[in-house]
Tab-separated table of C-alpha atoms and ligand atoms in Angstrom:
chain	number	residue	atom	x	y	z
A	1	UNK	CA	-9.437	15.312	-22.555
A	2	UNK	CA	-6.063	13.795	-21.579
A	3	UNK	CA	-5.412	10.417	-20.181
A	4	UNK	CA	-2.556	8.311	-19.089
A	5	UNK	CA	-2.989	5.006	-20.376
A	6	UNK	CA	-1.776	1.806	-17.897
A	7	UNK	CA	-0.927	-1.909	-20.139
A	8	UNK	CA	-1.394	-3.671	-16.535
A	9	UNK	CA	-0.311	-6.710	-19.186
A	10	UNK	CA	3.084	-5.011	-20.515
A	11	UNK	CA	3.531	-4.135	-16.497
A	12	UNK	CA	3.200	-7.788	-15.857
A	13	UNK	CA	5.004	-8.558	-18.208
A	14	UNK	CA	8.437	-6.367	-17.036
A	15	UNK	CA	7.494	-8.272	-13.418
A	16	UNK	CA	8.545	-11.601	-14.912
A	17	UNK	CA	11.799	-10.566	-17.104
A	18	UNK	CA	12.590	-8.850	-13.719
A	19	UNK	CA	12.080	-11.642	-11.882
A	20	UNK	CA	13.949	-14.115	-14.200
A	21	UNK	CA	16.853	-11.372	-14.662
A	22	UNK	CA	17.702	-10.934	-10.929
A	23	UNK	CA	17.306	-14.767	-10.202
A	24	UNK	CA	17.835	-16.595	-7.290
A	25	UNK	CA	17.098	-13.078	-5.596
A	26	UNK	CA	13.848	-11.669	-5.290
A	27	UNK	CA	12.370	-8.572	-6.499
A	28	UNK	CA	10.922	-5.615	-4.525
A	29	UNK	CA	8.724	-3.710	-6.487
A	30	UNK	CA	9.271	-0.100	-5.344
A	31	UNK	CA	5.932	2.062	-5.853
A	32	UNK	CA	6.554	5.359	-4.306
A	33	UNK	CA	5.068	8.525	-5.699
A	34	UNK	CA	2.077	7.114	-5.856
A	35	UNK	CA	3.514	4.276	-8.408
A	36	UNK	CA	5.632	6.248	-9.981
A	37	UNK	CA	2.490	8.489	-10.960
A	38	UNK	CA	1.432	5.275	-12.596
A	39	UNK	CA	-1.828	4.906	-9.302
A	40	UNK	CA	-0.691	2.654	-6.357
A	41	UNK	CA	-3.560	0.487	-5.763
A	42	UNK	CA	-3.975	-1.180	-9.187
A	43	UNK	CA	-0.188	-1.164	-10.058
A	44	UNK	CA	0.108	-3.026	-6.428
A	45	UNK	CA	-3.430	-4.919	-7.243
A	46	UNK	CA	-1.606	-6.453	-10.396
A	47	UNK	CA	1.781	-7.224	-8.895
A	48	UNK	CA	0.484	-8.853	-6.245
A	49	UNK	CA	-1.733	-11.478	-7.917
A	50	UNK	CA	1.760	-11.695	-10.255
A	51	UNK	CA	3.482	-13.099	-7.326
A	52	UNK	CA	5.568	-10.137	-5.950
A	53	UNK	CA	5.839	-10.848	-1.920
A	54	UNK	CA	7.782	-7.278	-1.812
A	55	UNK	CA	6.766	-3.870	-2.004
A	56	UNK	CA	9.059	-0.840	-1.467
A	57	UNK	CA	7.170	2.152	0.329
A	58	UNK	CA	9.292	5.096	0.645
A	59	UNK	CA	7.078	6.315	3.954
A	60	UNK	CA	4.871	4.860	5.862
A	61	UNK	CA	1.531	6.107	4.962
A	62	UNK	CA	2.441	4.994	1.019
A	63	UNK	CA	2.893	1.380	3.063
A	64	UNK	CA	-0.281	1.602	4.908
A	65	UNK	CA	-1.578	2.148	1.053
A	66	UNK	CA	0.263	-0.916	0.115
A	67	UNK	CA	-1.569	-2.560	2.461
A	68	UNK	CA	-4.804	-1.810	2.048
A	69	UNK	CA	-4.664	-2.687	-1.506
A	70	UNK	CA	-3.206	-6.360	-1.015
A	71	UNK	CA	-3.153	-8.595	2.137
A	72	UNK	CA	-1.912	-9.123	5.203
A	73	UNK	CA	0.940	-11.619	3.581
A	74	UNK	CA	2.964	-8.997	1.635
A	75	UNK	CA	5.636	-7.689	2.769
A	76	UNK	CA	6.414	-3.723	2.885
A	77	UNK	CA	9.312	-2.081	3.121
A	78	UNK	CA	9.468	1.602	4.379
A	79	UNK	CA	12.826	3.906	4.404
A	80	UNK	CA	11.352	7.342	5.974
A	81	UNK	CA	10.206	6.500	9.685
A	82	UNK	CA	9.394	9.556	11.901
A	83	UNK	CA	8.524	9.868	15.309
A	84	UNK	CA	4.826	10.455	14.078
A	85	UNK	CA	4.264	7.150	12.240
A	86	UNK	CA	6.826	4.820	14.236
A	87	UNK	CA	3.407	3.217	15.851
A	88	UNK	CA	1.779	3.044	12.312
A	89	UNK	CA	4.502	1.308	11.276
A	90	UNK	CA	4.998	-1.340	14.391
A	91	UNK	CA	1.553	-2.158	14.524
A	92	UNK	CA	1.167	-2.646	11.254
A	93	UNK	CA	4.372	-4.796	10.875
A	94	UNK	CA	5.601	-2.867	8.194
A	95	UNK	CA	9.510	-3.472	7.194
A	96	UNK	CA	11.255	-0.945	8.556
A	97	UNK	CA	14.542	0.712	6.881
A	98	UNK	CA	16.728	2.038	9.499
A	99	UNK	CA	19.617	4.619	8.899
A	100	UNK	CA	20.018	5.972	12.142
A	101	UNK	CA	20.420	5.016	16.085
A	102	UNK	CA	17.537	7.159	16.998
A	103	UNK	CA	15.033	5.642	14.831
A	104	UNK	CA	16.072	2.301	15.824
A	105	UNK	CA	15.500	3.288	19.434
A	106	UNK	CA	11.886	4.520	18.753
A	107	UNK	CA	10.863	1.196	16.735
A	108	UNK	CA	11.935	-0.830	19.837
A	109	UNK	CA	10.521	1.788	22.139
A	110	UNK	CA	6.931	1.411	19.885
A	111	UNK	CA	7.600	-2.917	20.024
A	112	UNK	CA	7.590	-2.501	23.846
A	113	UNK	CA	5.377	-0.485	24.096
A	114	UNK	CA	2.920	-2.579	21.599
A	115	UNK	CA	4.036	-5.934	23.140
A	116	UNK	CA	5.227	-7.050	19.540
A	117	UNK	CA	8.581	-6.964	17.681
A	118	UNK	CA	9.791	-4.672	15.029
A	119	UNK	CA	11.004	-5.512	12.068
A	120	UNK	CA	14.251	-3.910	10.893
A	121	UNK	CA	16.541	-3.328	7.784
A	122	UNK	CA	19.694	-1.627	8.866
A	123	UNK	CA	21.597	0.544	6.792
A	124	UNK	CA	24.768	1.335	6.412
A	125	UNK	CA	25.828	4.874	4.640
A	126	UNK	CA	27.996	3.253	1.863
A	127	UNK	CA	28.881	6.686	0.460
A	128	UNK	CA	25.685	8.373	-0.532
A	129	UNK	CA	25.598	10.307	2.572
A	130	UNK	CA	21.771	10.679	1.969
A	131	UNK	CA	20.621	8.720	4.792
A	132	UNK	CA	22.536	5.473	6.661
A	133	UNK	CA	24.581	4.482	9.865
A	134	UNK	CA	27.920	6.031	9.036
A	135	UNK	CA	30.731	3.366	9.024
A	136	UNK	CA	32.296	4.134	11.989
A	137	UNK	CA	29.477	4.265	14.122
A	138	UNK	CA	28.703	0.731	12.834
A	139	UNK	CA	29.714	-1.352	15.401
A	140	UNK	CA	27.876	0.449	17.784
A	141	UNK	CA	24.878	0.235	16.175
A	142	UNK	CA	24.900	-3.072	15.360
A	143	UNK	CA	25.690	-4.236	18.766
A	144	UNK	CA	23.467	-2.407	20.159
A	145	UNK	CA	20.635	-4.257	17.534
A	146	UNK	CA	22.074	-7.363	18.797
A	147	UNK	CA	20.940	-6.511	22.646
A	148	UNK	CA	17.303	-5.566	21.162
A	149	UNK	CA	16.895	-8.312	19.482
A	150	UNK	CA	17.851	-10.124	22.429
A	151	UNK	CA	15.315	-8.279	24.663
A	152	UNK	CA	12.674	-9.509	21.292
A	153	UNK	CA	11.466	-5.951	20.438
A	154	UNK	CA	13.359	-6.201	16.784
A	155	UNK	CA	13.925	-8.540	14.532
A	156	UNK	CA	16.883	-7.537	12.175
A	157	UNK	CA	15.514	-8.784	8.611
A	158	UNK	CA	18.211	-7.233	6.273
A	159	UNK	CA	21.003	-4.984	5.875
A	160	UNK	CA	20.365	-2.741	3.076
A	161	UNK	CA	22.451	0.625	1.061
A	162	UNK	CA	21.752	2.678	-1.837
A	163	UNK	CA	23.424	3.095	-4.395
A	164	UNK	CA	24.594	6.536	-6.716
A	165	UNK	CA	24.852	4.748	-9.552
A	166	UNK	CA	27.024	7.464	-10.732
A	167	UNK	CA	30.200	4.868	-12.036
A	168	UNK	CA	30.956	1.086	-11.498
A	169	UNK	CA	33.935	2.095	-9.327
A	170	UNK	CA	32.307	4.105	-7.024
A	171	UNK	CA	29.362	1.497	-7.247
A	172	UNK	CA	32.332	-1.005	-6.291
A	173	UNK	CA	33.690	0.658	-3.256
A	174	UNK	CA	30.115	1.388	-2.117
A	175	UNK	CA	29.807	-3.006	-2.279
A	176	UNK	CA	32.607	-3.564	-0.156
A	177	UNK	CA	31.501	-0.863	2.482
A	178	UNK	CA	28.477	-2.840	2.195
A	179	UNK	CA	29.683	-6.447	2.606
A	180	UNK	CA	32.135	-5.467	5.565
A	181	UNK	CA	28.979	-4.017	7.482
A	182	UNK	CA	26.954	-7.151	6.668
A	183	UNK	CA	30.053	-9.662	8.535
A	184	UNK	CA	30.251	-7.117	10.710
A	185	UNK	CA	26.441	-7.398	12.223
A	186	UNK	CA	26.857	-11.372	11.753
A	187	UNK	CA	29.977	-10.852	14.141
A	188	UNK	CA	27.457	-8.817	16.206
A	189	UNK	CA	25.070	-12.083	16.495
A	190	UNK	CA	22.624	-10.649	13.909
A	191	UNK	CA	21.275	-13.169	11.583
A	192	UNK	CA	20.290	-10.673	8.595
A	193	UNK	CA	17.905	-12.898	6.284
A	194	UNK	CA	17.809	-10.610	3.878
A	195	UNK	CA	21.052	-7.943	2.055
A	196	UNK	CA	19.320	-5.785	-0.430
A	197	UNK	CA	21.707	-3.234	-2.273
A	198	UNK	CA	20.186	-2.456	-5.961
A	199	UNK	CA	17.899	-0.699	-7.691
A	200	UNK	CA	16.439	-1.296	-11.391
A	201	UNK	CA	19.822	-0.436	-13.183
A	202	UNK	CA	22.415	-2.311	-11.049
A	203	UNK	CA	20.202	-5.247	-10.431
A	204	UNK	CA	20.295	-5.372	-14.573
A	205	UNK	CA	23.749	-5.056	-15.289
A	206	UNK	CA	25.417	-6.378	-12.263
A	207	UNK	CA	24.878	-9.873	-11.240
A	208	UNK	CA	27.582	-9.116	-7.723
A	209	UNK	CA	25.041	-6.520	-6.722
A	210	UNK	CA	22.056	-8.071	-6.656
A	211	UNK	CA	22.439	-10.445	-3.218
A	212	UNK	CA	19.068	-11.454	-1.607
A	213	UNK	CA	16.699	-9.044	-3.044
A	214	UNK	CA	16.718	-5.932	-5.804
A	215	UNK	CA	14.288	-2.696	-5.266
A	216	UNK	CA	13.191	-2.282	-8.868
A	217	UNK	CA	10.985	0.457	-9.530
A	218	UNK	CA	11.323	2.566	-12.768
A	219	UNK	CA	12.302	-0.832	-14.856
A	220	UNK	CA	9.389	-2.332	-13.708
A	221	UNK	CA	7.559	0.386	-15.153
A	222	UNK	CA	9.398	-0.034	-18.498
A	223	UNK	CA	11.000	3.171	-17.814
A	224	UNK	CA	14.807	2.785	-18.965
A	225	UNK	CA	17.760	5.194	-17.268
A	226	UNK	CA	18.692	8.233	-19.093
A	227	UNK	CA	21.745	7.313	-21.487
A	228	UNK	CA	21.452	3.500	-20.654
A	229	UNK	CA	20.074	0.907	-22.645
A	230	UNK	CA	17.337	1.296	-24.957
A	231	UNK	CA	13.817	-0.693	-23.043
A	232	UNK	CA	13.823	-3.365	-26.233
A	233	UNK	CA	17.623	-4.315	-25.179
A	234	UNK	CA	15.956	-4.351	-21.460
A	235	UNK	CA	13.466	-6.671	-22.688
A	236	UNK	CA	11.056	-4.146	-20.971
A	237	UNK	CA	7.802	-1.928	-22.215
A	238	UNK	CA	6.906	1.395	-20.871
A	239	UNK	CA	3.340	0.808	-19.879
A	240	UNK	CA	2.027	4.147	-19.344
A	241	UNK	CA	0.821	6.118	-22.920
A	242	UNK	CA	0.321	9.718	-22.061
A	243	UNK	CA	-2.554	11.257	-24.512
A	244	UNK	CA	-4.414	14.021	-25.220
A	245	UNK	CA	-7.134	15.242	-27.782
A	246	UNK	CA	-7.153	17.823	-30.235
A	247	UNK	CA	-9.569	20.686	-29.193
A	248	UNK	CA	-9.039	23.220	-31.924
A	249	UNK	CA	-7.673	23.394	-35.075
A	250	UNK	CA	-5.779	26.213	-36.496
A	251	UNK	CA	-3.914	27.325	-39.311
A	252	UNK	CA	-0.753	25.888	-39.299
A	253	UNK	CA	-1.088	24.630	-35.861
A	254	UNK	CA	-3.633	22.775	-33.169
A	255	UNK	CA	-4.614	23.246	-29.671
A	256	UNK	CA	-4.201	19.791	-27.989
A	257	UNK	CA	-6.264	20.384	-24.104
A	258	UNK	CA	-2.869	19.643	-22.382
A	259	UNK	CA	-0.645	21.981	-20.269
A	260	UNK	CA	2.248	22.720	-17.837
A	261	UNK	CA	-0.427	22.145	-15.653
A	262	UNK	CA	-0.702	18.693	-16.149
A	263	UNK	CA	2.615	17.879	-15.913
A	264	UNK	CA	4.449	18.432	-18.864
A	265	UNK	CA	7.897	19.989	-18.431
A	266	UNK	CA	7.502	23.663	-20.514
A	267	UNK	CA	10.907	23.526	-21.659
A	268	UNK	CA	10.338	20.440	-23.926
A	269	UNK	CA	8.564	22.902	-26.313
A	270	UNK	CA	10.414	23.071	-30.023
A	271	UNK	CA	12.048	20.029	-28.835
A	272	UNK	CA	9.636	16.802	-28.732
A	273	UNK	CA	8.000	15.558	-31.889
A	274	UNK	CA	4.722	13.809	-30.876
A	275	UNK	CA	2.748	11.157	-32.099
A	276	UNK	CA	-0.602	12.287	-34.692
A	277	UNK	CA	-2.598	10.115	-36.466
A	278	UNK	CA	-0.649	12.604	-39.495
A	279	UNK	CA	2.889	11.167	-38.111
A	280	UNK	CA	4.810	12.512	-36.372
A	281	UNK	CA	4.501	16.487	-35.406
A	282	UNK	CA	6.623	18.754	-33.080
A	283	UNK	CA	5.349	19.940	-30.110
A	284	UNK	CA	5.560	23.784	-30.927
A	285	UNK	CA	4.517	25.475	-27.544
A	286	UNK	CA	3.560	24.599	-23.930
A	287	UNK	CA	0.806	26.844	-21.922
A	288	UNK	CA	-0.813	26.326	-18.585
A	289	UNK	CA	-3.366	24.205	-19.366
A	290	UNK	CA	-3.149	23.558	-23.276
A	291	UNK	CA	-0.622	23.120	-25.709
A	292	UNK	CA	0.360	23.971	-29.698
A	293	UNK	CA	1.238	20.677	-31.938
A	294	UNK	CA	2.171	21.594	-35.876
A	295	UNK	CA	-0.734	20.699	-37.711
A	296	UNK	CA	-1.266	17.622	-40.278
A	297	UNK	CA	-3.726	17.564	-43.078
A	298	UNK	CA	-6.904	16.136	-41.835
A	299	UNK	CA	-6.461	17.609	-38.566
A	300	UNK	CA	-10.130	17.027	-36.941
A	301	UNK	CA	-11.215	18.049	-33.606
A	302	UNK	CA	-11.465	15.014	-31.028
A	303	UNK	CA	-8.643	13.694	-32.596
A	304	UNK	CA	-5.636	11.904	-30.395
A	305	UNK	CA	-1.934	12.734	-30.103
A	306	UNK	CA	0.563	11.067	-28.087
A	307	UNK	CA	3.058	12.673	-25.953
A	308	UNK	CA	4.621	9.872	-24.853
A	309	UNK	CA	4.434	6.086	-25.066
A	310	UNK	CA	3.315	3.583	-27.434
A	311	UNK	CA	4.400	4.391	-30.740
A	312	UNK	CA	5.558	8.041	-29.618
A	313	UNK	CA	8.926	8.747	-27.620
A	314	UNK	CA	9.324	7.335	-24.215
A	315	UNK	CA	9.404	9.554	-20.655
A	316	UNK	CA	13.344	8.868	-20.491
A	317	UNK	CA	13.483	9.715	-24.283
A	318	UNK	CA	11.222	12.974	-23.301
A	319	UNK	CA	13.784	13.286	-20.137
A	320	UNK	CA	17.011	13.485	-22.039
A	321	UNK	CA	15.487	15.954	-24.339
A	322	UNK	CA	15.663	18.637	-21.382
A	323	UNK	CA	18.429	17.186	-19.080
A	324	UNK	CA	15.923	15.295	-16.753
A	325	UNK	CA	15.224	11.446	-16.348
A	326	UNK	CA	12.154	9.588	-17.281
A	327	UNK	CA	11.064	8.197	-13.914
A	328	UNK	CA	10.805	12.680	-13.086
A	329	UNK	CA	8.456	13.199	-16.218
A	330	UNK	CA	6.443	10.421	-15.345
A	331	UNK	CA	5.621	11.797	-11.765
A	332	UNK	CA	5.159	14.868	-12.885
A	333	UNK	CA	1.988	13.892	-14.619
A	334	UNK	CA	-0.908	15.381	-12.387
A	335	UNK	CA	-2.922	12.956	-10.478
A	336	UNK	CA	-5.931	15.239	-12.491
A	337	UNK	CA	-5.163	13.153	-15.458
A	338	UNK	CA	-7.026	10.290	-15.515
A	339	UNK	CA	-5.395	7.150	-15.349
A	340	UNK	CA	-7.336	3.756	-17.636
A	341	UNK	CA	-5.787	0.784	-16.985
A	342	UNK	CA	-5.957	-1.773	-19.627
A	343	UNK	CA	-5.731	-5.017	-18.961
A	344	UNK	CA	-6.402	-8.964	-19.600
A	345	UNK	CA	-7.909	-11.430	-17.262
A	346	UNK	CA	-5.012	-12.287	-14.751
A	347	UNK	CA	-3.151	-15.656	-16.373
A	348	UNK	CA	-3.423	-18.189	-13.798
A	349	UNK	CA	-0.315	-20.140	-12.193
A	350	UNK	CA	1.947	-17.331	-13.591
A	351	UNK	CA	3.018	-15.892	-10.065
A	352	UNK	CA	6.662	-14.973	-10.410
A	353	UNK	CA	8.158	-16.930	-7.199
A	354	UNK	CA	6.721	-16.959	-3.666
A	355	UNK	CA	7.544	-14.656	-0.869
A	356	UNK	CA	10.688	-15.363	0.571
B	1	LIG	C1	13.556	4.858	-5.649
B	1	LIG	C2	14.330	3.860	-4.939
B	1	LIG	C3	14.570	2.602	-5.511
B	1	LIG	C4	14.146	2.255	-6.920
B	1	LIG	O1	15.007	2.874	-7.844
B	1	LIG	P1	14.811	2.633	-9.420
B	1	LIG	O2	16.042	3.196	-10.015
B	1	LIG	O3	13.576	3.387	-9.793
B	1	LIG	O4	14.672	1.187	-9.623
B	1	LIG	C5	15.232	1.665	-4.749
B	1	LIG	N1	15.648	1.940	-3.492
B	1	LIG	C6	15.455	3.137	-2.922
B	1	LIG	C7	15.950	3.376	-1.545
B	1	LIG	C8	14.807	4.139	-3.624
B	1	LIG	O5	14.616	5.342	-3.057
């Protein structure tokens, strides 16, 4: 029996030192990957009656998800558009990100189409090179934008980057890029509401990055960066507990009824001590579908040990054991594994700040 325990409390909780961190800007809580493997509709469920007006998507059927488990009010922003779900995404007024001329084309094809406007988030490619308008094709874009929204089939909402988060001074340069393309579009005639540039780690440590609005997922999630500051210098709690129960008990070992087929990295094995009701044991040796833990003396069948989470090592602590990152050992976990949530009544009057 293994289950991934949810604090919806401690999640709340990380909402509102997120929210007072990145102050006057607004948080987007980012819940792709179905949460971050933490289960989309309650994580979204609790966020939402915390007061977050912003959800980021990654695609559009995870925003049609968003939807369905809040209201009509929320706002949800959506990065991967294809011709397949540029209607979905129209009709259902879902905040588009836009990295390319094409796909702005289609949304304002779909808006005509649909008698409605689109809402758009351009990007500009401030060095990732993952997705983004290029620099120098900028201008173009942008003024072409401007005509759209002219004709009313967009509405440009933000201007929005990524970034690598790989060293302040590339971080930096990647601003700048980004700031330029933002006057730019306002020399166009756009009137971009919103400029959203970080994610959990910048929108911590860097008050110049964190403009309008921040797209925080794994922070929100009390899941720290690998090598970066430890979650109680965050003033953050992981939420999720990962668990599983002892189903046999050998001689110097036991059999705990979890596997490489739930999730769990193999190559943690002989490297992760886990949490028994003994202390602390080390994970000795990963199968498919169970898993050896050095035994304690009392050992009893039924009994629980923690992988990771409260009172055991975190999924970033887990992730730096085998050259990986928390938020990856977190969505590994297989949606198999049941997920409890945990939680108090909802406090009232504690939203974290209305929807921009
Ligand atoms: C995943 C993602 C985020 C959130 O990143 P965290 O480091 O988990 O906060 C923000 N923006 C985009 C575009 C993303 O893909």
């Amino acid at each position: 029996m293994n289950v991934l325990r949810v604090d919806l409390d401690a999640f709340a909780g990380n909402l509102h030192a997120i929210a007072s961190r990145v102050a006057p800007a607004a948080p987007m809580l980012v819940v792709k990957d179905d949460a971050y493997g933490h289960g989309l509709a309650r994580i979204v469920a609790r966020a939402r009656a915390e007061g977050i007006g912003w959800f980021g998507a990654f695609d559009v059927g995870t925003a049609l998800a968003v939807r369905a488990a809040s209201d009509v009010s929320v706002r949800v922003f959506a990065w991967s558009i294809h011709d397949d779900d540029a209607a979905d995404a129209v009709a259902h007024g879902i905040d588009a990100g836009v990295g390319d001329l094409e796909t702005l084309l289609l949304l304002a094809d779909e808006a005509r189409h649909q008698a409605t406007t689109a809402l758009v988030h351009l990007k500009i490619d401030t060095g990732l090179h993952r997705s983004g308008v290029r620099p120098e094709q900028w201008n173009d874009v942008v003024a072409r934008a401007a005509t759209l929204v002219e004709e009313g089939v967009i509405d440009v909402v933000g201007i929005w980057s990524h970034l690598a988060e790989s060293s302040d001074e590339e971080d930096d340069e990647a601003r700048d890029i980004f700031v330029a393309a933002a006057e730019a579009a306002e020399r166009a005639g756009l009137r971009p509401r919103l400029r959203h540039l970080a994610a959990s780690a910048a929108a911590f440590a860097r008050a110049e990055f964190r403009l309008d609005l921040v797209r925080v997922g794994a922070f929100a999630y009390g899941i720290r960066s690998a090598g970066g500051p430890h979650e109680t210098t965050l003033g953050l709690n992981q939420i999720a507990t990962l668990s599983a129960t002892v189903a046999e008990v050998g001689e110097t070992t036991v059999t705990v009824a979890i596997g490489a087929l739930d999730g769990l990295p193999s190559p943690i094995a002989g490297r992760l001590r886990v949490k028994t009701p003994g202390g602390q044991r080390m994970l000795r040796s990963i199968a498919g579908g169970s898993s050896e833990v050095e035994t304690w003396p009392g050992a009893r069948i039924g009994d629980e040990v923690v992988i990771y989470g409260s009172g055991a090592s975190s999924s970033t602590d887990l992730g730096e054991l085998i050259g990986s990152i928390g938020e990856e050992i977190a969505v590994r976990i297989s949606p198999l594994v049941e997920r409890r949530y945990e939680e108090r009544a909802v406090r009232e009057g504690s939203a974290v700040r209305p929807t921009r």
